[in-house]
Coordinates of N, CA, C and O in Angstrom, one line a residue:
M1 N 66.0 -32.7 33.7 CA 65.5 -31.9 33.0 C 64.2 -31.9 31.8 O 64.5 -33.1 31.6
T2 N 63.7 -31.9 31.5 CA 62.4 -32.2 31.0 C 62.4 -31.5 29.9 O 62.9 -30.2 29.5
K3 N 61.5 -32.4 28.6 CA 61.7 -31.7 27.2 C 60.8 -30.5 27.6 O 59.7 -30.1 27.9
P4 N 61.1 -29.0 26.5 CA 60.2 -28.3 26.6 C 58.6 -28.6 26.2 O 58.6 -29.5 25.1
G5 N 57.6 -28.4 26.8 CA 56.0 -28.7 27.1 C 55.4 -30.2 27.3 O 54.7 -30.4 27.4
S6 N 56.5 -30.9 27.9 CA 56.4 -32.6 28.0 C 55.4 -32.4 29.2 O 54.4 -32.9 29.7
G7 N 55.7 -31.7 30.2 CA 55.1 -31.2 31.7 C 54.5 -30.7 31.9 O 53.5 -30.6 32.9
S8 N 54.5 -29.3 31.2 CA 53.4 -28.1 31.4 C 52.5 -28.6 31.3 O 51.1 -28.5 31.9
S9 N 51.5 -29.4 30.2 CA 50.0 -30.3 29.4 C 49.9 -31.0 31.2 O 48.9 -30.3 31.3
E10 N 50.5 -31.7 32.0 CA 50.4 -32.2 32.3 C 49.5 -31.8 33.6 O 49.1 -31.5 35.0
R11 N 50.7 -30.8 34.0 CA 50.6 -29.9 35.0 C 49.1 -28.9 35.1 O 48.6 -28.8 36.2
R12 N 48.8 -28.5 33.8 CA 47.9 -28.3 33.1 C 46.6 -28.8 33.9 O 45.5 -28.4 34.1
R13 N 46.8 -30.2 33.0 CA 45.7 -31.0 33.5 C 45.1 -31.0 35.0 O 43.9 -31.2 35.2
Q14 N 46.2 -31.6 35.5 CA 46.0 -31.7 37.1 C 45.2 -30.5 37.8 O 45.0 -30.4 38.8
A15 N 45.8 -29.5 37.7 CA 45.0 -28.1 38.1 C 43.6 -27.7 37.6 O 43.5 -26.4 38.4
G16 N 43.4 -28.3 36.9 CA 42.1 -28.0 36.2 C 42.0 -27.7 35.3 O 41.0 -27.5 34.3
G17 N 43.3 -27.1 34.0 CA 42.9 -26.1 32.8 C 42.9 -27.2 32.1 O 43.2 -28.5 31.9
R18 N 42.5 -27.2 30.6 CA 42.2 -27.6 29.5 C 43.4 -28.0 28.6 O 44.0 -27.0 28.6
A19 N 43.7 -29.0 28.5 CA 45.1 -29.5 27.3 C 44.6 -29.0 26.4 O 43.6 -29.8 26.0
P20 N 45.4 -28.5 25.2 CA 45.0 -29.0 23.7 C 44.8 -30.0 23.3 O 45.1 -31.4 23.5
N21 N 43.5 -29.9 22.1 CA 43.6 -31.4 22.0 C 44.5 -31.6 21.1 O 45.7 -31.2 20.3
P22 N 45.3 -33.1 20.7 CA 46.3 -33.8 19.5 C 45.9 -33.6 18.0 O 44.6 -32.9 18.4
P23 N 46.7 -33.6 17.5 CA 46.7 -32.9 15.8 C 46.0 -34.0 15.3 O 45.0 -33.5 14.3
N24 N 45.9 -35.1 15.7 CA 45.0 -36.1 15.0 C 43.0 -36.3 15.5 O 42.5 -36.8 15.0
A25 N 43.2 -36.1 16.8 CA 41.8 -35.8 17.5 C 40.8 -34.9 16.7 O 41.2 -34.2 16.3
P26 N 39.6 -36.2 16.6 CA 38.4 -35.0 16.1 C 38.0 -33.9 17.0 O 38.1 -34.3 18.3
E27 N 37.8 -32.7 16.5 CA 37.0 -32.0 17.6 C 35.9 -31.8 18.0 O 35.2 -32.7 17.4
K28 N 35.8 -31.8 19.0 CA 34.6 -31.7 19.7 C 33.3 -30.7 19.1 O 33.4 -29.0 18.4
P29 N 32.6 -31.2 19.0 CA 31.2 -30.5 18.1 C 30.5 -29.3 18.7 O 30.5 -29.6 19.7
E30 N 30.9 -28.1 18.7 CA 30.5 -27.0 19.2 C 28.7 -27.0 19.6 O 27.8 -27.8 18.4
K31 N 28.5 -26.5 20.9 CA 26.3 -27.4 20.8 C 25.9 -26.3 20.4 O 26.8 -24.9 20.1
P32 N 24.7 -26.3 19.6 CA 24.1 -25.1 18.9 C 23.2 -24.3 20.1 O 23.6 -24.4 21.3
F33 N 23.1 -23.2 19.2 CA 22.5 -21.7 19.9 C 21.2 -22.7 20.5 O 20.4 -22.9 20.4
P34 N 20.9 -22.5 22.0 CA 20.2 -23.2 22.7 C 19.0 -22.8 22.3 O 17.9 -24.1 22.9
F35 N 18.3 -21.6 21.6 CA 16.7 -21.6 21.9 C 16.5 -21.6 20.4 O 15.2 -21.6 20.1
L36 N 17.3 -22.2 19.5 CA 17.0 -22.7 17.9 C 16.7 -24.2 18.1 O 17.1 -25.2 19.1
P37 N 15.0 -25.2 17.6 CA 14.8 -25.7 17.4 C 15.6 -26.8 17.3 O 16.4 -27.1 16.0
L38 N 16.0 -28.1 17.9 CA 17.2 -29.6 17.3 C 16.3 -30.3 16.2 O 16.9 -30.6 15.6
S39 N 14.8 -30.4 16.4 CA 13.9 -31.4 15.5 C 12.8 -30.6 14.7 O 12.6 -29.6 15.1
P40 N 12.9 -31.5 13.8 CA 12.0 -30.4 13.0 C 10.2 -30.6 13.5 O 9.6 -29.5 13.3
E41 N 10.3 -31.2 14.2 CA 8.8 -31.8 15.0 C 8.7 -30.6 16.1 O 7.7 -30.0 16.2
R42 N 9.9 -30.2 16.9 CA 10.1 -28.7 17.3 C 9.7 -27.8 16.7 O 8.9 -26.7 17.6
A43 N 10.5 -27.6 15.7 CA 9.5 -26.3 14.8 C 8.6 -26.3 14.2 O 8.0 -25.3 14.5
L44 N 8.2 -27.4 14.0 CA 6.7 -27.3 13.6 C 5.4 -26.5 14.6 O 4.9 -26.1 14.8
V45 N 5.8 -27.5 15.9 CA 4.9 -27.1 16.9 C 5.4 -25.5 17.5 O 4.1 -25.1 17.7
I46 N 6.7 -24.9 17.4 CA 6.8 -23.5 17.6 C 6.6 -22.6 16.9 O 5.6 -21.9 17.1
S47 N 6.6 -22.8 15.3 CA 6.1 -22.3 13.9 C 4.5 -22.4 14.0 O 4.1 -21.0 13.9
S48 N 3.9 -23.3 14.3 CA 2.3 -23.2 14.7 C 1.5 -22.6 15.4 O 0.7 -22.2 15.3
A49 N 2.6 -22.5 16.8 CA 1.9 -21.9 17.5 C 2.0 -20.3 17.5 O 1.3 -19.6 17.7
L50 N 3.5 -19.9 16.9 CA 3.3 -18.5 16.7 C 2.6 -18.4 15.5 O 2.2 -17.1 15.5
T51 N 2.1 -19.0 14.5 CA 1.5 -18.9 13.4 C -0.3 -18.0 14.4 O -0.7 -17.0 13.6
V52 N -0.3 -19.1 15.3 CA -1.8 -18.3 15.8 C -1.7 -17.3 16.5 O -2.7 -16.5 16.8
V53 N -0.9 -17.8 17.5 CA -0.6 -16.0 18.2 C -0.5 -15.3 17.5 O -0.9 -13.6 17.8
S54 N -0.1 -14.7 16.4 CA 0.4 -13.8 15.7 C -0.8 -13.5 15.1 O -1.4 -12.0 15.0
F55 N -2.4 -14.3 14.4 CA -3.3 -14.1 14.4 C -3.5 -13.7 15.1 O -5.3 -12.9 14.8
L56 N -3.9 -13.8 16.6 CA -4.9 -13.6 17.6 C -4.3 -12.4 18.3 O -5.4 -11.4 18.8
S57 N -3.1 -12.2 17.7 CA -2.4 -10.5 18.1 C -4.2 -9.7 17.1 O -3.7 -8.4 18.0
H58 N -3.2 -9.6 15.7 CA -3.9 -8.9 14.9 C -5.4 -8.8 15.7 O -5.7 -7.4 15.2
F59 N -6.2 -9.8 15.7 CA -7.1 -9.7 16.2 C -7.6 -8.8 17.3 O -8.5 -8.2 17.6
F60 N -6.7 -9.2 18.4 CA -7.0 -8.6 19.7 C -6.4 -6.8 19.6 O -7.3 -6.4 19.9
F61 N -5.5 -6.7 18.7 CA -5.6 -5.1 18.7 C -6.4 -4.7 17.7 O -7.5 -3.3 18.4
L62 N -7.1 -5.0 16.7 CA -7.9 -4.3 16.2 C -9.3 -4.4 17.1 O -9.9 -2.7 17.5
V63 N -9.6 -5.4 18.2 CA -10.8 -5.1 19.7 C -10.6 -4.3 20.2 O -11.7 -3.9 20.8
L64 N -9.3 -3.9 20.5 CA -9.1 -3.3 21.5 C -8.8 -1.6 20.4 O -9.6 -0.6 21.4
V65 N -9.2 -1.1 19.5 CA -9.0 -0.3 18.8 C -10.6 -0.1 18.6 O -11.3 1.2 19.2
H66 N -11.7 -0.4 17.9 CA -12.6 0.1 17.7 C -14.0 -0.6 18.7 O -14.2 0.5 18.9
P67 N -14.9 -1.7 19.0 CA -15.6 -2.4 19.8 C -15.1 -1.6 21.3 O -16.3 -0.5 21.5
W68 N -14.3 -1.9 21.4 CA -14.1 -1.3 23.2 C -13.0 0.2 23.0 O -13.2 0.1 24.5
R69 N -12.7 0.4 22.5 CA -12.1 1.6 22.6 C -11.3 2.4 23.4 O -11.5 3.4 24.4
V70 N -10.3 1.6 23.5 CA -8.9 0.8 24.5 C -8.4 2.3 23.9 O -7.7 2.8 25.0
L71 N -7.7 2.0 23.0 CA -6.8 2.5 22.1 C -7.4 3.6 21.4 O -8.2 3.5 20.7
D72 N -7.2 4.8 21.0 CA -7.6 5.9 20.9 C -6.5 6.1 19.9 O -5.7 6.9 19.9
M73 N -7.2 6.0 18.3 CA -6.9 5.6 17.3 C -7.3 5.8 16.1 O -8.6 5.2 16.3
P74 N -7.4 6.6 15.0 CA -8.4 6.3 14.1 C -8.5 4.8 13.4 O -6.9 4.4 13.6
K75 N -8.9 4.7 12.9 CA -9.2 2.9 12.3 C -8.4 2.9 11.3 O -7.8 1.6 11.1
E76 N -8.0 3.3 10.4 CA -6.8 3.5 9.5 C -6.1 2.7 9.7 O -4.9 2.5 9.0
D77 N -5.3 3.8 10.7 CA -3.3 3.4 11.9 C -3.9 2.3 12.1 O -2.5 1.3 12.0
A78 N -5.2 2.1 13.0 CA -5.1 0.4 13.2 C -5.1 -0.3 12.4 O -4.4 -1.6 12.9
L79 N -5.5 -0.3 11.6 CA -5.0 -1.5 10.5 C -4.1 -1.5 9.9 O -3.6 -2.5 9.7
T80 N -2.9 -0.4 9.7 CA -2.1 0.0 9.5 C -1.6 -1.1 10.7 O -0.3 -2.0 10.0
Y81 N -0.8 -0.8 11.5 CA -0.2 -1.6 13.0 C -0.7 -2.8 12.8 O 0.1 -3.4 13.2
S82 N -1.9 -3.2 12.5 CA -2.3 -4.6 12.9 C -1.8 -5.7 11.7 O -1.8 -6.6 11.9
T83 N -1.4 -4.9 10.7 CA -1.3 -5.8 9.8 C 0.5 -6.1 9.7 O 1.0 -7.5 9.6
I84 N 1.4 -6.1 10.5 CA 2.7 -6.6 11.2 C 2.7 -7.8 11.7 O 3.2 -8.6 11.3
P85 N 1.5 -7.8 12.9 CA 2.1 -10.0 13.0 C 0.9 -10.7 12.0 O 1.1 -11.7 11.7
L86 N 0.0 -10.2 10.6 CA -0.3 -10.8 10.2 C 1.1 -11.0 9.2 O 1.0 -12.1 8.9
G87 N 1.6 -10.5 9.1 CA 2.8 -10.3 8.0 C 3.8 -11.8 8.9 O 4.4 -13.0 8.0
F88 N 4.1 -11.7 9.5 CA 4.5 -12.5 10.6 C 4.2 -14.2 11.1 O 4.9 -15.2 10.8
G89 N 3.0 -13.9 11.3 CA 1.7 -15.1 11.2 C 2.1 -16.0 9.6 O 2.3 -17.0 9.6
F90 N 2.1 -14.8 8.6 CA 2.4 -16.1 7.3 C 3.9 -16.3 7.2 O 4.1 -17.5 6.6
V91 N 4.6 -15.6 7.7 CA 6.0 -15.9 7.8 C 6.1 -17.1 8.7 O 6.7 -18.4 8.1
F92 N 5.7 -17.2 10.0 CA 5.4 -18.8 10.4 C 4.9 -20.0 9.8 O 5.5 -21.1 10.2
L93 N 3.7 -19.5 9.1 CA 2.9 -20.2 8.7 C 4.2 -21.4 7.4 O 3.9 -22.2 7.2
V94 N 4.7 -20.3 6.2 CA 6.0 -20.9 5.7 C 6.5 -21.7 6.6 O 7.0 -23.1 6.0
S95 N 7.0 -21.6 7.5 CA 8.6 -22.2 8.2 C 7.6 -23.5 9.0 O 7.9 -24.5 9.2
A96 N 6.2 -23.6 9.4 CA 5.5 -24.7 10.0 C 5.7 -25.6 8.6 O 5.5 -26.8 8.5
I97 N 5.4 -24.7 7.3 CA 5.1 -26.3 6.4 C 6.1 -26.4 5.6 O 6.3 -28.4 5.9
Y98 N 7.5 -26.1 6.2 CA 8.9 -26.7 5.9 C 9.1 -27.7 7.1 O 9.7 -28.5 6.4
S99 N 8.8 -27.1 8.0 CA 9.0 -28.6 9.0 C 8.6 -29.2 9.5 O 9.0 -31.0 8.9
F100 N 7.0 -29.1 8.5 CA 6.3 -30.6 8.3 C 6.9 -31.5 7.1 O 6.9 -32.8 7.1
V101 N 7.1 -30.4 6.1 CA 8.1 -31.6 5.0 C 9.4 -32.0 5.6 O 9.1 -33.4 5.0
K102 N 10.2 -31.7 6.4 CA 11.6 -32.1 6.6 C 11.2 -33.5 8.0 O 12.1 -34.2 8.3
I103 N 10.1 -33.2 8.4 CA 9.8 -34.5 9.0 C 9.5 -36.1 8.5 O 9.3 -36.1 7.7
E104 N 10.8 -36.4 8.9 CA 10.5 -38.0 8.4 C 9.1 -38.9 8.8 O 8.7 -39.6 8.0
S105 N 9.1 -38.9 10.2 CA 8.2 -39.9 10.6 C 7.2 -39.4 10.5 O 6.9 -38.7 11.9
R106 N 5.8 -39.1 9.8 CA 5.1 -38.3 10.1 C 3.5 -39.2 11.1 O 3.2 -40.0 10.8
S107 N 3.1 -38.3 11.5 CA 1.5 -38.7 13.1 C 0.6 -38.3 12.6 O 0.5 -37.0 11.9
V108 N 0.0 -38.8 13.4 CA -1.3 -37.9 13.0 C -1.7 -36.6 14.0 O -2.2 -35.3 13.4
V109 N -0.9 -36.3 15.1 CA -0.7 -35.1 15.9 C 0.3 -34.5 14.9 O -0.4 -33.0 15.1
H110 N 1.4 -34.5 13.9 CA 2.0 -33.7 13.1 C 0.6 -32.9 12.3 O 1.1 -31.7 12.2
L111 N 0.4 -33.9 11.7 CA -1.0 -33.8 10.6 C -1.7 -32.7 11.4 O -2.2 -31.2 10.5
I112 N -2.6 -32.5 12.6 CA -3.2 -31.9 13.4 C -2.6 -30.3 13.5 O -3.0 -29.5 13.1
I113 N -1.6 -30.6 13.9 CA -0.5 -29.2 14.1 C -0.5 -28.6 12.8 O -0.9 -27.1 12.4
L114 N -0.3 -29.2 11.7 CA -0.4 -28.4 10.6 C -1.5 -27.9 10.2 O -1.6 -26.9 9.7
I115 N -2.9 -28.7 10.5 CA -4.3 -27.7 9.7 C -4.2 -27.0 10.7 O -5.0 -25.8 9.9
I116 N -3.8 -26.9 12.0 CA -4.4 -26.1 12.7 C -3.6 -24.7 12.0 O -4.1 -23.7 12.4
A117 N -2.0 -25.0 12.2 CA -1.1 -23.5 11.3 C -1.4 -23.0 10.2 O -1.9 -21.5 9.8
V118 N -2.2 -24.0 9.3 CA -2.5 -23.2 7.9 C -4.1 -22.6 8.3 O -4.4 -21.8 7.6
V119 N -5.0 -23.0 8.9 CA -5.9 -22.4 9.2 C -5.8 -20.7 9.5 O -6.2 -20.0 9.6
F120 N -4.5 -20.8 10.5 CA -4.5 -19.4 10.8 C -3.7 -18.8 10.1 O -3.8 -17.7 10.3
G121 N -2.8 -19.3 9.8 CA -2.0 -18.8 8.9 C -2.5 -18.4 7.5 O -2.6 -17.7 7.3
S122 N -3.5 -19.0 7.1 CA -4.8 -18.7 5.8 C -5.5 -17.1 6.1 O -5.6 -16.7 5.3
F123 N -5.8 -17.3 7.3 CA -6.6 -16.1 8.0 C -5.4 -14.9 8.2 O -5.4 -14.0 7.7
S124 N -4.3 -14.7 8.1 CA -3.2 -13.9 8.3 C -2.9 -13.8 7.0 O -3.0 -12.4 6.4
F125 N -2.9 -15.3 5.9 CA -2.8 -14.6 4.2 C -4.1 -13.7 4.0 O -4.1 -13.0 3.0
H126 N -5.4 -13.8 4.1 CA -6.3 -13.1 3.7 C -6.1 -11.7 4.6 O -6.5 -10.8 3.5
G127 N -6.1 -11.7 5.5 CA -5.8 -10.1 6.3 C -4.8 -9.4 5.7 O -5.0 -8.1 5.1
L128 N -4.0 -10.2 4.9 CA -3.1 -9.5 4.2 C -3.4 -8.9 2.7 O -3.4 -7.7 2.7
L129 N -4.0 -9.8 2.7 CA -4.6 -9.3 0.8 C -5.9 -8.5 1.4 O -6.0 -7.3 0.0
G130 N -6.7 -8.6 2.0 CA -8.0 -7.6 2.2 C -7.1 -6.3 2.5 O -7.9 -5.2 2.4
F131 N -5.9 -6.2 3.7 CA -5.2 -4.8 3.4 C -4.6 -4.3 2.5 O -5.0 -2.7 1.7
A132 N -4.5 -5.2 1.3 CA -3.8 -4.1 0.2 C -5.2 -3.9 -0.5 O -5.3 -2.8 -1.4
H133 N -5.9 -4.6 -0.6 CA -7.0 -4.6 -1.1 C -8.0 -3.4 -0.7 O -8.1 -2.7 -1.5
H134 N -7.8 -3.1 0.1 CA -8.6 -1.6 0.7 C -7.9 -0.3 0.6 O -8.6 0.4 -0.1
Y135 N -6.0 -0.3 0.4 CA -5.5 0.7 0.6 C -6.1 0.8 -1.0 O -5.4 1.5 -1.8
L136 N -5.7 -0.5 -1.9 CA -5.5 -0.4 -3.3 C -7.2 0.3 -3.5 O -7.3 1.4 -4.6
D137 N -8.0 0.2 -3.1 CA -9.4 0.8 -3.5 C -9.0 2.4 -2.9 O -9.6 3.1 -3.6
L138 N -8.5 2.4 -1.5 CA -8.3 4.4 -1.5 C -7.8 4.9 -2.5 O -8.2 5.9 -2.8
M139 N -6.6 4.0 -2.9 CA -5.9 4.7 -3.8 C -6.5 5.0 -5.7 O -6.7 6.3 -5.9
V140 N -7.8 4.2 -5.6 CA -8.0 4.3 -6.9 C -9.5 5.1 -6.8 O -9.3 5.9 -7.6
L141 N -10.0 5.3 -5.9 CA -11.2 5.8 -5.7 C -10.8 7.2 -5.7 O -11.7 7.7 -6.0
S142 N -9.8 7.5 -4.7 CA -9.4 8.9 -4.5 C -8.9 9.7 -5.7 O -8.5 10.6 -5.7
S143 N -8.4 8.6 -6.8 CA -7.9 9.5 -8.0 C -8.9 10.5 -8.8 O -8.9 10.8 -10.0
Y144 N -10.5 9.6 -8.7 CA -11.7 10.3 -9.1 C -12.1 10.9 -8.7 O -12.0 10.9 -7.8
P145 N -12.4 11.9 -9.3 CA -12.6 13.4 -9.4 C -14.0 13.3 -8.9 O -15.3 12.3 -9.2
R146 N -15.0 14.0 -7.7 CA -16.1 13.5 -7.5 C -17.2 14.7 -7.2 O -17.0 15.7 -7.8

């Protein structure tokens, strides 16, 4: 006769089942979520690319509305909707700067990628400021009687 539990784990291991870890064995670290970047270098590249894409999508949306007239909507609504990618672009700029700071051994390539992110991120930031300025002007000008 066997002791309780002595043969069952052997049979499970032979059958392909997973035996429980011994009490003193270190736990296997779980794999991280596969879509999150594992290194600051990859995070810098991804966030910089998303900064550029965010600003270019803002620009392309505005071009679709006014000169090309592909989308039929008022310019005020188009301006309002196009600030959404600008907000994302600013968030991705902050992420790119944070990733650049976390990189231990920086190279010229990292610096160039950061400069590209700063250029397009500053466009996004200025676009957000321009949007705020435009609507503040509308609020102030509409409060004065004509």
